[in-house]
PDB file of C-alpha atoms in Angstrom:
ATOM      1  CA  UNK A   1      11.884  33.642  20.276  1.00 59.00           C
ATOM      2  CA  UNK A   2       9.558  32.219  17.909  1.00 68.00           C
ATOM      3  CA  UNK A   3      10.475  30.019  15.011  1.00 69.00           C
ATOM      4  CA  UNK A   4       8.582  31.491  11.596  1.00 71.00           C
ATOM      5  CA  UNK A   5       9.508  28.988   9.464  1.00 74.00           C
ATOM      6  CA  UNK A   6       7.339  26.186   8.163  1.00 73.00           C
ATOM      7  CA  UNK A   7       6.717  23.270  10.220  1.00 73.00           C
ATOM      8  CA  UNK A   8       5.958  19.871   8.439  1.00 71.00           C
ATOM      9  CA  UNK A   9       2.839  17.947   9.539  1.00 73.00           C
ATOM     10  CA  UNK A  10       3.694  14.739  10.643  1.00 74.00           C
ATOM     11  CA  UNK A  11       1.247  12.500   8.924  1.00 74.00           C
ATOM     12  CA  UNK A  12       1.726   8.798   7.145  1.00 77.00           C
ATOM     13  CA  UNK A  13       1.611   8.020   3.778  1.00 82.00           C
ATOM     14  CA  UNK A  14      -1.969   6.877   2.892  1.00 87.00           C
ATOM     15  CA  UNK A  15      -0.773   5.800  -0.422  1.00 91.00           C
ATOM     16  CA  UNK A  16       1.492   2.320  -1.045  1.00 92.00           C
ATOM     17  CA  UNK A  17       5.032   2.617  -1.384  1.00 92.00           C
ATOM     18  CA  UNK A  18       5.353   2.299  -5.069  1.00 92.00           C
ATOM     19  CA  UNK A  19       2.775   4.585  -5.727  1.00 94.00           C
ATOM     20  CA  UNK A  20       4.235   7.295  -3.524  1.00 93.00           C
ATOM     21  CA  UNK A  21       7.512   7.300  -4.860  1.00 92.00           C
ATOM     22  CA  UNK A  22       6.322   7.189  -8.669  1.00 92.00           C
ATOM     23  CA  UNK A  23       3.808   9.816  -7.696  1.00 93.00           C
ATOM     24  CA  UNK A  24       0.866   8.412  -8.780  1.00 93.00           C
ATOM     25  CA  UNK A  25      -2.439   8.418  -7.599  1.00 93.00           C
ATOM     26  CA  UNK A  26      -2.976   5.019  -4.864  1.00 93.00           C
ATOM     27  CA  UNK A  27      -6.996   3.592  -4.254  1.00 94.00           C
ATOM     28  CA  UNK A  28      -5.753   2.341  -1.276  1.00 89.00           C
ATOM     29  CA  UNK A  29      -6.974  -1.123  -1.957  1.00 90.00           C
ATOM     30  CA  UNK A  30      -4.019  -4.361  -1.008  1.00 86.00           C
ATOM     31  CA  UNK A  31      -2.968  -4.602  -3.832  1.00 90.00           C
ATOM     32  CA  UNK A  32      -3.816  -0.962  -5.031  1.00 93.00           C
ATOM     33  CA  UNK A  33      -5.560  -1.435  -8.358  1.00 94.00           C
ATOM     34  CA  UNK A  34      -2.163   0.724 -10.470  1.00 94.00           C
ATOM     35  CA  UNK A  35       0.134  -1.962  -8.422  1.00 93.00           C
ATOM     36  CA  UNK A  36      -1.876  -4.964 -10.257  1.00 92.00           C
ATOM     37  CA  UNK A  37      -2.395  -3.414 -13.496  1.00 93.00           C
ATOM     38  CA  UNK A  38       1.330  -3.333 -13.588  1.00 92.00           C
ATOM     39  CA  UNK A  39       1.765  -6.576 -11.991  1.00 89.00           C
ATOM     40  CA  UNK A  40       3.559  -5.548  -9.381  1.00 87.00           C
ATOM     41  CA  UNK A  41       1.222  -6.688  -6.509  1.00 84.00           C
ATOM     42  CA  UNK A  42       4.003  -8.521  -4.768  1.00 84.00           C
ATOM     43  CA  UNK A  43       5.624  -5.011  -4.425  1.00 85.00           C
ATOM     44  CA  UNK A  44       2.724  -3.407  -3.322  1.00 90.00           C
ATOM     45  CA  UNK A  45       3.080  -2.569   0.552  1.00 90.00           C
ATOM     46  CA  UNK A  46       2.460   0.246   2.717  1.00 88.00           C
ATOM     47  CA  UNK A  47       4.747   2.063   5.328  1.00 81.00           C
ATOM     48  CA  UNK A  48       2.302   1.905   8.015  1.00 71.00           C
ATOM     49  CA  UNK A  49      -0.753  -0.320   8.500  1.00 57.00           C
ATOM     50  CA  UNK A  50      -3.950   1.489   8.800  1.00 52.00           C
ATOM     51  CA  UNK A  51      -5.543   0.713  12.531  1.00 55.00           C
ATOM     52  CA  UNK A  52      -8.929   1.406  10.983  1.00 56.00           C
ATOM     53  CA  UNK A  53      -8.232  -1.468   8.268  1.00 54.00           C
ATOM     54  CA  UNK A  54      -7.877  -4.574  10.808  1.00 55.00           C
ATOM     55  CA  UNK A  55      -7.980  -7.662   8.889  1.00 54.00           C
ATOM     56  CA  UNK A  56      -8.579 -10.355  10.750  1.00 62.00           C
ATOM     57  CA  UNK A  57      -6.938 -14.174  10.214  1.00 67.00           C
ATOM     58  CA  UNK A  58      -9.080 -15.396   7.930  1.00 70.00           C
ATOM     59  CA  UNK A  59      -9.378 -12.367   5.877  1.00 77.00           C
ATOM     60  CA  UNK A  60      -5.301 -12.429   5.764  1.00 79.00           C
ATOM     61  CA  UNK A  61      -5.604 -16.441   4.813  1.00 83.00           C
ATOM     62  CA  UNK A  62      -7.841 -16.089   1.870  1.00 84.00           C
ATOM     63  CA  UNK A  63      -5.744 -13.000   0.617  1.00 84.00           C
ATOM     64  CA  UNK A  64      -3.050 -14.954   0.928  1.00 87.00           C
ATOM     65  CA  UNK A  65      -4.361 -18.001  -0.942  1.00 90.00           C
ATOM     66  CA  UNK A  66      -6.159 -15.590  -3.851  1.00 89.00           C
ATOM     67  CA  UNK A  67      -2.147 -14.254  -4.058  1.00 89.00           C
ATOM     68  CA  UNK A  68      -0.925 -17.647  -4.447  1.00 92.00           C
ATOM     69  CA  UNK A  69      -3.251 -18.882  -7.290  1.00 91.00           C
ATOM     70  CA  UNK A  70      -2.353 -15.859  -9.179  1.00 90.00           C
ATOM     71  CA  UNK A  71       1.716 -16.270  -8.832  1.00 91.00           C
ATOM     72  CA  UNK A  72       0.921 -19.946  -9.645  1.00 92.00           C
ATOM     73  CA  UNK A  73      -1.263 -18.725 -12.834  1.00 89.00           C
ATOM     74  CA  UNK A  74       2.139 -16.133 -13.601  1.00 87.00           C
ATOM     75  CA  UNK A  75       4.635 -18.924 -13.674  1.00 91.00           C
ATOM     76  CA  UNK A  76       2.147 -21.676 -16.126  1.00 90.00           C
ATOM     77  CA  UNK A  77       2.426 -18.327 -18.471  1.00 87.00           C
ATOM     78  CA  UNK A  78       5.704 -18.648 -18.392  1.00 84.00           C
TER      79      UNK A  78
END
């Protein structure tokens, strides 16, 4: 017998996890450009890394340092 209902595709979420649950439209960027116009760039993650986006260790270190001056800018502000 053959099953007419819908299937789902099984595909992952392009989009970061904030985005995707507010509904709003992701560019995909780390941080997303919405996730640091709202400051939220800490919370900006995805479910699933892309395999087409490797970053390699020195791409992840500067990232990481760029992230670090910025919390570091956040908390003078404050």
């Amino acid at each position: 017998e053959e099953d007419h209902r819908k299937r789902r595709r099984n595909r992952t979420t392009q989009s970061c996890v904030n985005c995707h649950t507010s509904k709003r439209m992701c560019d995909r960027k780390r941080p997303c450009g919405r996730c640091t116009q709202l400051g939220l760039t800490g919370l900006c993650v995805y479910e699933v890394d892309d395999p087409n986006q490797k970053h390699d260790d020195q791409d992840e270190k500067s990232r990481l340092q760029k992230r670090v001056a910025e919390l570091e800018g956040v908390i003078r502000e404050v």
